[in-house]
Tab-separated table of C-alpha atoms and ligand atoms in Angstrom:
chain	number	residue	atom	x	y	z
S	1	MET	CA	-14.630	7.286	19.178
S	2	PRO	CA	-14.580	3.901	21.011
S	3	GLN	CA	-11.177	2.908	22.340
S	4	ASP	CA	-9.398	0.525	19.983
S	5	VAL	CA	-8.027	-2.641	21.550
S	6	VAL	CA	-5.327	-2.861	18.923
S	7	THR	CA	-1.667	-2.108	19.634
S	8	MET	CA	1.337	-2.439	17.365
S	9	ASP	CA	2.662	-5.234	19.615
S	10	LYS	CA	-0.526	-7.248	19.144
S	11	ILE	CA	-0.306	-6.857	15.358
S	12	VAL	CA	3.357	-7.898	15.308
S	13	ALA	CA	2.585	-10.928	17.500
S	14	LEU	CA	-0.421	-11.997	15.412
S	15	CYS	CA	1.545	-11.601	12.177
S	16	LYS	CA	4.289	-13.851	13.518
S	17	ARG	CA	1.943	-16.374	15.155
S	18	ARG	CA	-0.258	-16.809	12.097
S	19	GLY	CA	2.405	-16.626	9.427
S	20	PHE	CA	1.704	-13.210	7.907
S	21	ILE	CA	5.032	-11.454	8.420
S	22	PHE	CA	8.362	-12.500	9.953
S	23	PRO	CA	11.467	-10.476	10.795
S	24	SER	CA	13.880	-11.103	7.929
S	25	SER	CA	17.085	-13.172	8.358
S	26	GLU	CA	15.815	-14.171	11.784
S	27	ILE	CA	18.055	-17.228	12.152
S	28	TYR	CA	21.032	-14.873	11.786
S	29	GLY	CA	19.705	-12.444	14.349
S	30	GLY	CA	17.723	-10.326	11.885
S	31	LEU	CA	18.639	-7.362	9.705
S	32	GLY	CA	17.242	-4.085	11.044
S	33	SER	CA	13.756	-3.314	9.806
S	34	THR	CA	13.502	-5.822	7.007
S	35	TYR	CA	10.628	-8.272	6.892
S	36	ASP	CA	9.596	-11.407	5.044
S	37	TYR	CA	5.984	-12.069	4.150
S	38	GLY	CA	4.639	-15.552	4.835
S	39	HIS	CA	1.701	-17.259	3.110
S	40	TYR	CA	-1.154	-15.181	4.570
S	41	GLY	CA	0.883	-11.976	4.364
S	42	VAL	CA	1.529	-12.589	0.673
S	43	LEU	CA	-2.159	-13.261	0.057
S	44	LEU	CA	-3.218	-10.131	1.962
S	45	LYS	CA	-0.687	-7.787	0.354
S	46	THR	CA	-1.458	-9.233	-3.085
S	47	ASN	CA	-5.149	-8.505	-2.498
S	48	VAL	CA	-4.282	-4.924	-1.497
S	49	LYS	CA	-2.205	-4.440	-4.643
S	50	ASN	CA	-4.874	-6.072	-6.821
S	51	ALA	CA	-7.539	-3.783	-5.356
S	52	TRP	CA	-5.295	-0.820	-6.244
S	53	TRP	CA	-4.693	-2.115	-9.766
S	54	GLN	CA	-8.396	-2.657	-10.200
S	55	ALA	CA	-9.184	0.889	-9.079
S	56	MET	CA	-6.668	2.186	-11.616
S	57	LEU	CA	-7.192	-0.098	-14.597
S	58	SER	CA	-10.990	-0.255	-14.457
S	59	ARG	CA	-10.736	3.342	-15.736
S	60	GLU	CA	-10.223	3.979	-19.412
S	61	ASP	CA	-7.699	6.757	-18.832
S	62	ILE	CA	-4.947	4.787	-17.050
S	63	VAL	CA	-2.408	2.300	-18.376
S	64	ALA	CA	0.037	0.020	-16.563
S	65	LEU	CA	3.822	0.022	-16.464
S	66	ASP	CA	6.544	-2.044	-14.823
S	67	SER	CA	9.872	-0.231	-15.123
S	68	ALA	CA	13.309	-1.462	-14.051
S	69	ILE	CA	14.584	-0.984	-10.503
S	70	LEU	CA	18.029	-0.120	-11.855
S	71	GLN	CA	17.935	3.004	-13.984
S	72	HIS	CA	20.473	5.292	-15.596
S	73	PRO	CA	22.206	7.342	-12.859
S	74	ARG	CA	21.261	10.554	-14.681
S	75	VAL	CA	17.617	9.819	-13.809
S	76	TRP	CA	18.435	10.542	-10.178
S	77	GLU	CA	20.332	13.692	-11.028
S	78	ALA	CA	17.346	14.986	-13.000
S	79	SER	CA	14.920	14.070	-10.223
S	80	GLY	CA	17.048	15.792	-7.601
S	81	HIS	CA	17.687	12.602	-5.619
S	82	VAL	CA	21.437	12.512	-6.137
S	83	GLY	CA	22.118	16.158	-5.363
S	84	GLY	CA	19.607	16.306	-2.549
S	85	PHE	CA	20.291	12.991	-0.967
S	86	SER	CA	24.049	12.442	-1.180
S	87	ASP	CA	25.379	15.558	0.460
S	88	PRO	CA	26.032	16.307	4.101
S	89	MET	CA	22.736	17.500	5.527
S	90	VAL	CA	21.626	19.193	8.713
S	91	ASP	CA	18.149	18.756	10.155
S	92	CYS	CA	16.334	21.333	12.260
S	93	ARG	CA	14.636	19.691	15.229
S	94	THR	CA	12.201	22.620	15.522
S	95	CYS	CA	10.896	23.193	11.998
S	96	LYS	CA	11.836	19.705	10.713
S	97	GLY	CA	13.562	21.334	7.757
S	98	ARG	CA	16.523	19.568	6.165
S	99	PHE	CA	19.239	21.650	4.567
S	100	ARG	CA	22.412	20.985	2.620
S	101	ALA	CA	25.135	21.763	5.143
S	102	ASP	CA	27.201	23.605	2.540
S	103	HIS	CA	24.248	25.800	1.520
S	104	VAL	CA	23.035	26.943	4.935
S	105	ALA	CA	24.381	30.444	4.475
S	106	ASP	CA	22.322	30.874	1.269
S	107	LEU	CA	19.111	29.310	2.534
S	108	GLN	CA	16.141	30.580	4.483
S	109	CYS	CA	14.638	28.940	7.521
S	110	PRO	CA	10.897	28.346	6.840
S	111	GLN	CA	9.976	30.047	10.136
S	112	LYS	CA	9.409	33.781	10.517
S	113	PRO	CA	11.200	36.176	10.781
S	114	SER	CA	13.177	34.920	7.775
S	115	LYS	CA	16.740	34.039	8.682
S	116	CYS	CA	19.300	31.479	7.623
S	117	PRO	CA	18.814	28.028	9.175
S	118	GLY	CA	20.430	28.039	12.605
S	119	GLU	CA	20.150	31.798	13.104
S	120	GLY	CA	16.553	32.096	14.322
S	121	PRO	CA	15.775	32.080	18.063
S	122	ASP	CA	14.140	28.627	17.901
S	123	CYS	CA	16.452	26.937	15.395
S	124	ASP	CA	17.980	23.709	16.669
S	125	LEU	CA	20.238	22.161	14.044
S	126	THR	CA	21.781	18.709	14.178
S	127	GLU	CA	25.412	18.086	13.265
S	128	ALA	CA	26.013	17.767	9.529
S	129	ARG	CA	25.835	14.139	8.456
S	130	ALA	CA	26.425	12.288	5.257
S	131	PHE	CA	23.027	11.454	4.019
S	132	ASN	CA	22.349	9.293	1.053
S	133	LEU	CA	18.923	7.772	1.055
S	134	MET	CA	19.698	5.762	-2.041
S	135	PHE	CA	21.324	2.340	-1.987
S	136	GLN	CA	24.301	2.414	-4.254
S	137	THR	CA	25.583	-0.484	-6.315
S	138	HIS	CA	27.726	-1.097	-9.402
S	139	VAL	CA	26.620	-2.297	-12.793
S	140	GLY	CA	29.084	-4.789	-14.263
S	141	PRO	CA	32.276	-6.227	-12.787
S	142	VAL	CA	34.274	-3.011	-12.437
S	143	GLN	CA	33.619	-0.986	-9.344
S	144	ASP	CA	34.501	2.554	-10.344
S	145	THR	CA	32.591	5.823	-10.413
S	146	ALA	CA	31.497	5.211	-13.997
S	147	SER	CA	29.661	2.026	-13.000
S	148	VAL	CA	27.717	3.489	-10.066
S	149	ALA	CA	23.985	2.812	-10.128
S	150	TYR	CA	21.243	3.104	-7.534
S	151	LEU	CA	18.308	1.012	-6.455
S	152	ARG	CA	15.313	3.235	-7.162
S	153	PRO	CA	14.017	5.135	-4.106
S	154	GLU	CA	10.581	5.577	-5.723
S	155	THR	CA	8.745	4.079	-8.669
S	156	ALA	CA	7.636	7.461	-10.027
S	157	GLN	CA	10.748	8.297	-12.054
S	158	GLY	CA	10.409	5.074	-14.061
S	159	ILE	CA	7.064	6.460	-15.210
S	160	PHE	CA	8.359	9.890	-16.232
S	161	ILE	CA	11.207	8.458	-18.277
S	162	ASN	CA	8.694	6.289	-20.154
S	163	PHE	CA	6.261	9.132	-20.840
S	164	LYS	CA	7.194	9.273	-24.503
S	165	ASN	CA	7.026	5.500	-25.037
S	166	VAL	CA	3.603	5.283	-23.436
S	167	LEU	CA	2.283	8.293	-25.322
S	168	GLN	CA	3.322	6.665	-28.590
S	169	PHE	CA	1.776	3.254	-28.123
S	170	SER	CA	-1.221	3.848	-25.854
S	171	ARG	CA	-3.134	6.335	-28.031
S	172	LYS	CA	-3.944	8.319	-24.899
S	173	LYS	CA	-3.952	12.058	-24.586
S	174	PRO	CA	-3.945	14.135	-21.415
S	175	PRO	CA	-5.675	13.717	-19.087
S	176	PHE	CA	-4.337	10.186	-18.733
S	177	GLY	CA	-2.319	8.261	-16.182
S	178	ILE	CA	0.430	5.643	-15.919
S	179	ALA	CA	0.278	3.316	-12.934
S	180	GLN	CA	3.018	1.191	-11.447
S	181	VAL	CA	3.501	-1.109	-8.460
S	182	GLY	CA	6.929	-2.200	-7.350
S	183	LYS	CA	9.753	-2.294	-4.880
S	184	SER	CA	11.549	0.847	-3.781
S	185	PHE	CA	14.584	1.160	-1.553
S	186	ARG	CA	15.554	3.920	0.853
S	187	ASN	CA	18.345	3.777	3.344
S	188	GLU	CA	16.077	5.347	5.974
S	189	ILE	CA	17.874	6.898	8.931
S	190	THR	CA	15.130	5.919	11.349
S	191	PRO	CA	13.155	2.946	10.080
S	192	GLY	CA	10.736	1.317	12.483
S	193	ASN	CA	7.214	0.645	13.646
S	194	PHE	CA	7.113	-2.757	12.010
S	195	ILE	CA	6.333	-2.496	8.271
S	196	PHE	CA	5.363	1.194	8.539
S	197	ARG	CA	8.856	2.363	7.616
S	198	THR	CA	11.358	-0.109	6.189
S	199	ARG	CA	14.337	0.183	3.898
S	200	GLU	CA	12.840	-2.052	1.229
S	201	PHE	CA	9.148	-1.568	0.531
S	202	GLU	CA	6.545	-1.621	-2.197
S	203	GLN	CA	4.914	1.425	-3.665
S	204	MET	CA	1.740	1.868	-5.679
S	205	GLU	CA	2.164	5.060	-7.660
S	206	MET	CA	0.237	6.658	-10.479
S	207	GLU	CA	1.279	9.724	-12.447
S	208	PHE	CA	-1.683	11.490	-14.021
S	209	PHE	CA	-0.712	13.832	-16.873
S	210	VAL	CA	-3.099	16.720	-17.423
S	211	PRO	CA	-3.394	19.951	-19.403
S	212	PRO	CA	-1.921	22.660	-17.105
S	213	ALA	CA	-5.243	24.462	-16.697
S	214	GLU	CA	-6.890	21.297	-15.339
S	215	ALA	CA	-4.258	20.500	-12.711
S	216	GLU	CA	-6.116	21.831	-9.667
S	217	GLN	CA	-9.363	20.106	-10.614
S	218	TRP	CA	-7.611	16.733	-11.063
S	219	TYR	CA	-5.667	17.205	-7.832
S	220	GLN	CA	-8.984	17.519	-5.959
S	221	HIS	CA	-10.403	14.573	-7.918
S	222	TRP	CA	-7.562	12.252	-6.895
S	223	ILE	CA	-7.672	13.272	-3.231
S	224	GLU	CA	-11.302	12.212	-3.133
S	225	GLU	CA	-10.768	9.042	-5.181
S	226	ARG	CA	-7.983	7.872	-2.953
S	227	ARG	CA	-9.857	8.565	0.269
S	228	THR	CA	-12.810	6.547	-1.029
S	229	TRP	CA	-10.562	3.664	-2.038
S	230	TYR	CA	-9.587	3.115	1.595
S	231	THR	CA	-13.096	3.503	3.022
S	232	ASP	CA	-14.644	1.244	0.358
S	233	LEU	CA	-12.167	-1.406	1.480
S	234	GLY	CA	-13.408	-1.118	5.038
S	235	ILE	CA	-11.198	1.506	6.713
S	236	ARG	CA	-13.330	3.405	9.227
S	237	PRO	CA	-13.848	6.952	7.927
S	238	ASP	CA	-13.198	8.432	11.379
S	239	HIS	CA	-9.731	6.856	11.311
S	240	LEU	CA	-8.827	8.508	8.030
S	241	GLU	CA	-8.138	12.149	7.329
S	242	ILE	CA	-6.807	14.311	4.545
S	243	ARG	CA	-4.083	16.685	5.677
S	244	ALA	CA	-3.043	19.427	3.272
S	245	HIS	CA	0.618	20.397	3.560
S	246	ALA	CA	1.295	23.944	4.665
S	247	ALA	CA	3.160	26.110	2.157
S	248	ASP	CA	6.457	25.746	4.039
S	249	GLU	CA	6.183	21.935	4.029
S	250	LEU	CA	5.849	21.591	0.254
S	251	SER	CA	8.618	20.025	-1.818
S	252	HIS	CA	10.317	22.460	-4.165
S	253	TYR	CA	8.390	21.094	-7.165
S	254	SER	CA	4.955	20.858	-5.584
S	255	SER	CA	2.214	23.449	-5.707
S	256	GLY	CA	-0.017	21.344	-3.487
S	257	THR	CA	0.331	18.108	-1.511
S	258	SER	CA	-2.200	16.357	0.682
S	259	ASP	CA	-1.536	13.288	2.752
S	260	VAL	CA	-4.090	10.605	3.417
S	261	GLU	CA	-3.405	9.907	7.081
S	262	TYR	CA	-4.540	6.959	9.145
S	263	LEU	CA	-4.872	6.803	12.899
S	264	PHE	CA	-2.267	4.088	13.567
S	265	PRO	CA	-1.517	3.012	17.160
S	266	ILE	CA	1.523	5.331	16.795
S	267	GLY	CA	-0.806	8.265	16.032
S	268	TRP	CA	-1.948	9.935	12.821
S	269	SER	CA	0.585	9.059	10.117
S	270	GLU	CA	0.900	9.252	6.356
S	271	LEU	CA	-0.572	6.419	4.342
S	272	GLU	CA	-0.323	8.073	0.980
S	273	GLY	CA	0.618	11.426	-0.518
S	274	ILE	CA	-1.236	13.131	-3.352
S	275	ALA	CA	0.874	15.828	-4.979
S	276	ASN	CA	0.374	18.398	-7.683
S	277	ARG	CA	3.891	18.239	-9.152
S	278	GLY	CA	3.365	20.791	-11.921
S	279	ASN	CA	5.584	20.196	-14.961
S	280	PHE	CA	8.727	19.755	-12.858
S	281	ASP	CA	9.504	16.125	-13.655
S	282	LEU	CA	8.966	16.160	-17.412
S	283	THR	CA	10.845	19.448	-17.721
S	284	GLN	CA	13.794	18.105	-15.720
S	285	HIS	CA	14.028	14.882	-17.716
S	286	ALA	CA	13.693	16.797	-20.990
S	287	GLU	CA	16.588	19.012	-19.941
S	288	PHE	CA	18.824	16.207	-18.692
S	289	SER	CA	18.095	13.764	-21.531
S	290	GLY	CA	17.723	16.166	-24.421
S	291	GLU	CA	14.434	14.460	-25.407
S	292	LYS	CA	11.278	16.487	-25.942
S	293	LEU	CA	8.769	15.404	-23.304
S	294	GLU	CA	5.610	17.212	-24.240
S	295	TYR	CA	2.224	16.691	-25.773
S	296	PHE	CA	1.227	17.946	-29.186
S	297	ASP	CA	-2.485	18.120	-29.777
S	298	GLN	CA	-2.972	17.687	-33.507
S	299	ALA	CA	-6.561	18.886	-33.443
S	300	SER	CA	-5.838	22.236	-31.773
S	301	GLY	CA	-2.181	22.574	-32.792
S	302	GLU	CA	-1.413	23.139	-29.121
S	303	ARG	CA	1.935	21.990	-27.694
S	304	TYR	CA	2.520	21.829	-23.938
S	305	VAL	CA	4.310	20.021	-21.114
S	306	PRO	CA	1.579	18.263	-19.136
S	307	HIS	CA	1.287	18.849	-15.410
S	308	VAL	CA	1.313	15.830	-13.145
S	309	ILE	CA	-0.943	14.781	-10.288
S	310	GLU	CA	0.589	11.940	-8.320
S	311	PRO	CA	-1.178	9.689	-5.818
S	312	ALA	CA	1.709	7.760	-4.197
S	313	ALA	CA	0.798	4.983	-1.791
S	314	GLY	CA	2.725	2.277	0.035
S	315	ALA	CA	1.565	-1.330	-0.314
S	316	ASP	CA	3.122	-2.377	2.996
S	317	ARG	CA	1.831	0.661	4.845
S	318	ALA	CA	-1.661	0.125	3.442
S	319	THR	CA	-1.465	-3.561	4.444
S	320	LEU	CA	-0.537	-2.477	7.971
S	321	ALA	CA	-3.471	-0.061	8.066
S	322	PHE	CA	-5.901	-2.798	6.965
S	323	LEU	CA	-4.501	-5.146	9.624
S	324	VAL	CA	-4.740	-2.501	12.345
S	325	ASP	CA	-8.197	-1.314	11.356
S	326	SER	CA	-9.629	-4.824	11.202
S	327	TYR	CA	-8.078	-6.176	14.417
S	328	ASP	CA	-10.677	-6.849	17.081
S	329	GLU	CA	-11.144	-8.777	20.290
S	330	GLU	CA	-14.427	-9.833	21.865
S	331	GLU	CA	-15.666	-12.046	24.680
S	332	VAL	CA	-17.398	-15.206	23.462
S	333	ASP	CA	-18.506	-17.783	26.053
S	334	GLY	CA	-16.073	-16.406	28.626
S	335	GLU	CA	-13.114	-16.520	26.225
S	336	THR	CA	-11.431	-13.754	24.296
S	337	ARG	CA	-11.796	-14.181	20.561
S	338	THR	CA	-9.269	-12.376	18.354
S	339	VAL	CA	-10.573	-11.641	14.895
S	340	LEU	CA	-9.465	-9.728	11.823
S	341	ARG	CA	-12.592	-8.113	10.437
S	342	LEU	CA	-11.057	-7.650	7.000
S	343	HIS	CA	-13.083	-6.723	3.960
S	344	PRO	CA	-13.843	-10.088	2.304
S	345	ARG	CA	-12.041	-8.921	-0.853
S	346	LEU	CA	-8.866	-8.374	1.167
S	347	ALA	CA	-9.121	-11.448	3.390
S	348	PRO	CA	-6.267	-13.868	2.573
S	349	VAL	CA	-8.642	-16.850	2.603
S	350	LYS	CA	-12.293	-16.381	1.653
S	351	VAL	CA	-13.698	-19.742	2.670
S	352	ALA	CA	-12.397	-22.486	4.955
S	353	ILE	CA	-13.884	-25.938	4.533
S	354	LEU	CA	-13.922	-27.949	7.722
S	355	PRO	CA	-15.207	-31.512	8.232
S	356	LEU	CA	-16.556	-31.806	11.775
S	357	VAL	CA	-14.955	-35.234	12.247
S	358	ARG	CA	-12.329	-37.142	10.338
S	359	LYS	CA	-14.617	-40.072	9.496
S	360	GLU	CA	-18.066	-41.052	8.138
S	361	GLY	CA	-17.262	-39.682	4.697
S	362	GLN	CA	-17.043	-36.094	5.968
S	363	PRO	CA	-13.435	-35.428	4.825
S	364	GLU	CA	-14.315	-36.737	1.335
S	365	LEU	CA	-17.360	-34.495	1.032
S	366	ALA	CA	-15.374	-31.514	2.379
S	367	ARG	CA	-12.690	-32.150	-0.248
S	368	GLU	CA	-15.401	-32.224	-2.919
S	369	ILE	CA	-16.615	-28.773	-1.756
S	370	HIS	CA	-13.036	-27.554	-1.697
S	371	ASP	CA	-12.688	-28.600	-5.335
S	372	LEU	CA	-15.956	-26.859	-6.163
S	373	LEU	CA	-14.697	-23.502	-4.849
S	374	ARG	CA	-10.908	-23.471	-4.978
S	375	PHE	CA	-10.494	-22.201	-8.541
S	376	ALA	CA	-12.985	-19.371	-8.033
S	377	MET	CA	-11.602	-17.982	-4.776
S	378	GLN	CA	-8.858	-18.582	-2.206
S	379	THR	CA	-10.017	-21.477	-0.030
S	380	GLU	CA	-8.482	-23.675	2.617
S	381	TYR	CA	-9.231	-27.218	3.671
S	382	ASP	CA	-8.526	-27.990	7.329
S	383	GLU	CA	-9.359	-31.186	9.183
S	384	GLY	CA	-6.896	-31.019	12.091
S	385	GLY	CA	-7.879	-30.284	15.702
S	386	SER	CA	-11.132	-29.429	17.444
S	387	ILE	CA	-13.687	-27.448	15.461
S	388	GLY	CA	-13.475	-24.599	18.007
S	389	LYS	CA	-9.712	-24.295	17.522
S	390	ARG	CA	-10.095	-24.357	13.752
S	391	TYR	CA	-12.681	-21.543	13.891
S	392	ARG	CA	-10.347	-19.450	16.104
S	393	ARG	CA	-7.526	-19.936	13.639
S	394	GLN	CA	-9.672	-18.785	10.731
S	395	ASP	CA	-10.911	-15.816	12.794
S	396	GLU	CA	-7.315	-14.729	13.397
S	397	ILE	CA	-6.442	-14.796	9.717
S	398	GLY	CA	-9.683	-13.006	8.875
S	399	THR	CA	-11.520	-15.729	6.898
S	400	PRO	CA	-15.041	-14.382	6.419
S	401	TRP	CA	-16.820	-17.739	6.020
S	402	CYS	CA	-16.307	-21.256	7.356
S	403	VAL	CA	-18.153	-24.134	5.721
S	404	THR	CA	-18.661	-27.004	8.147
S	405	VAL	CA	-19.463	-30.493	6.945
S	406	ASP	CA	-21.357	-32.600	9.516
S	407	HIS	CA	-23.336	-35.845	9.583
S	408	GLN	CA	-26.426	-34.136	8.165
S	409	SER	CA	-24.332	-33.030	5.182
S	410	ILE	CA	-23.824	-36.670	4.210
S	411	GLU	CA	-27.593	-37.232	4.265
S	412	ASP	CA	-28.884	-34.105	2.493
S	413	ARG	CA	-25.876	-32.362	0.899
S	414	THR	CA	-26.279	-29.228	3.004
S	415	VAL	CA	-23.572	-27.582	5.117
S	416	THR	CA	-23.425	-24.828	7.701
S	417	VAL	CA	-21.891	-21.508	6.752
S	418	ARG	CA	-20.469	-19.646	9.731
S	419	ASP	CA	-20.074	-15.893	9.467
S	420	ARG	CA	-16.830	-14.529	10.958
S	421	ASP	CA	-18.350	-11.319	12.270
S	422	SER	CA	-21.884	-12.185	13.399
S	423	LEU	CA	-21.029	-15.811	14.290
S	424	THR	CA	-24.378	-16.856	12.821
S	425	GLN	CA	-24.604	-20.262	11.149
S	426	GLU	CA	-26.929	-20.920	8.226
S	427	ARG	CA	-27.677	-24.183	6.509
S	428	ILE	CA	-27.016	-24.015	2.775
S	429	ALA	CA	-27.201	-26.538	-0.074
S	430	ILE	CA	-23.718	-27.393	-1.349
S	431	ASP	CA	-24.714	-26.569	-4.935
S	432	ASP	CA	-25.639	-23.023	-3.880
S	433	LEU	CA	-22.236	-22.231	-2.321
S	434	PRO	CA	-20.411	-20.853	-5.405
S	435	ALA	CA	-23.198	-18.350	-6.159
S	436	LEU	CA	-23.564	-17.432	-2.479
S	437	PHE	CA	-19.885	-16.590	-1.962
S	438	GLY	CA	-19.481	-15.046	-5.403
S	439	GLY	CA	-22.363	-12.689	-4.645
S	440	ARG	CA	-21.076	-11.806	-1.202
S	441	LEU	CA	-17.581	-11.060	-2.502
S	442	ALA	CA	-18.985	-8.702	-5.113
S	443	ALA	CA	-21.329	-6.886	-2.698
S	444	PRO	CA	-20.416	-3.599	-0.961
S	445	TRP	CA	-19.233	-4.135	2.595
S	446	THR	CA	-18.895	-2.010	5.702
S	447	THR	CA	-16.973	-3.011	8.777
S	448	PRO	CA	-19.059	-4.168	11.745
S	449	LYS	CA	-16.622	-2.163	13.904
S	450	LEU	CA	-18.508	0.962	12.795
S	451	ALA	CA	-21.625	-0.212	14.570
S	452	ALA	CA	-19.691	-1.019	17.769
G	1	LIG	P1	7.482	9.529	4.901
G	1	LIG	O1	7.252	11.000	5.135
G	1	LIG	O2	6.643	8.634	5.758
G	1	LIG	O3	8.929	9.144	4.842
G	1	LIG	P2	7.354	10.141	2.152
G	1	LIG	O4	6.519	11.387	2.173
G	1	LIG	O5	8.816	10.227	1.996
G	1	LIG	O6	6.985	9.255	3.430
G	1	LIG	P3	6.629	9.346	-0.457
G	1	LIG	O7	7.948	9.582	-1.029
G	1	LIG	O8	5.531	10.325	-0.741
G	1	LIG	O9	6.755	9.148	1.107
G	1	LIG	O10	6.180	7.878	-0.818
G	1	LIG	C1	4.820	7.513	-1.023
G	1	LIG	C2	4.377	6.421	-0.079
G	1	LIG	O11	5.314	5.356	-0.059
G	1	LIG	C3	4.254	6.847	1.379
G	1	LIG	O12	3.033	7.507	1.619
G	1	LIG	C4	4.318	5.511	2.082
G	1	LIG	O13	3.057	4.849	2.061
G	1	LIG	C5	5.285	4.734	1.221
G	1	LIG	N1	6.627	4.769	1.843
G	1	LIG	C6	7.548	5.749	1.728
G	1	LIG	N2	8.662	5.440	2.432
G	1	LIG	C7	8.424	4.235	3.000
G	1	LIG	C8	9.194	3.369	3.838
G	1	LIG	N3	10.423	3.674	4.203
G	1	LIG	N4	8.630	2.204	4.238
G	1	LIG	C9	7.375	1.873	3.871
G	1	LIG	N5	6.617	2.639	3.068
G	1	LIG	C10	7.118	3.807	2.636
């Protein structure tokens, strides 16, 4: 595998320099591990989320949902978040297990020979510490225990509690899925590595409800679907791997979990988890709410609690992976060119329109081309500075094509189209531009970094 030039520091610097992502509250000295997205960051992350939505909603068996961030506190009791996340916990530095401090005597360390946490020869427990991953707030003006609410730590529970609603209106039957994108909040003990782990982040989660006998087959299906989603959007396949969790790593509810991992500059790390959650969630919410959460098949007379396959991805983490994977540097005419070789569908700006000089009618013609394209795709008009500097700027934000208007354009209504990756320039009639770019945006794409 060729050595990548990318480092996390270079990504952070480029994001700041080009207006993708800024440290939040910077003028007040910042607030640990929170970030604000600037113009190009918003465009890029929106494209990532749209590509996810498209992958989900182009299927006939998935519907969309947008549930509230604030939910009834019982939701988090049913899901296990309140019990599991609010009590004093100890971590084991060896096996990475986390145990309720007051339950250690009743628990088993995952390592052999089976002993209580802390009693094995290699156990290395931390001090007990209060550990509540959820941000707590109060609903209404009175701050007492009855008004406690939490900012959701995952979007998934909003889907489970709407299972019945969706079943009623959507006319779907298992196998079918409910997809949601939205903010989640976790008071992470060790946030860091830029937007890889933050306390406020966006998730893209889909819960796929299936007849119990089909769970394994759909689990495998979604692992493959999700891997392909990343590679179709340009991630190099040799930088992506599927890692199945070992039995002792699985959450209590899961009968199988696989992570999609990406080779970040910090090493192989989770991009997304795909879990076979069994019927845990619906059963829990049925018990805690008293509502029946099951499916009744009128044709067969069969009644069952569907099992759930969950692909759970992070929009910020995926955005970081696309930035890292596309970052490149090369020598051009004795100078280092920095370029984001983003998939054109993800690129914040698709086409930049640049008059060579600010006279001779060139700005006017460039504006006309801008108007021709701007409602079909994200475009940018830029007339300031030398043409070389303007190309560099577009390279750094990952714009796949630059349209340059020159004196010949005024005579014959043709322009040059510069390709970000190959640096070739072709002369094209202005009238042909919408079809040209439309076609290129729809075409399959592979990163030129693969050939390097
Ligand atoms: P990790 O082990 O990295 O903490 P997790 O296994 O707790 O992640 P899940 O609960 O499975 O994560 O959440 C699904 C996805 O949400 C993750 O794969 C990741 O992309 C994203 N995610 C989770 N926590 C964070 C965070 N603190 N900051 C950014 N993204 C996150």
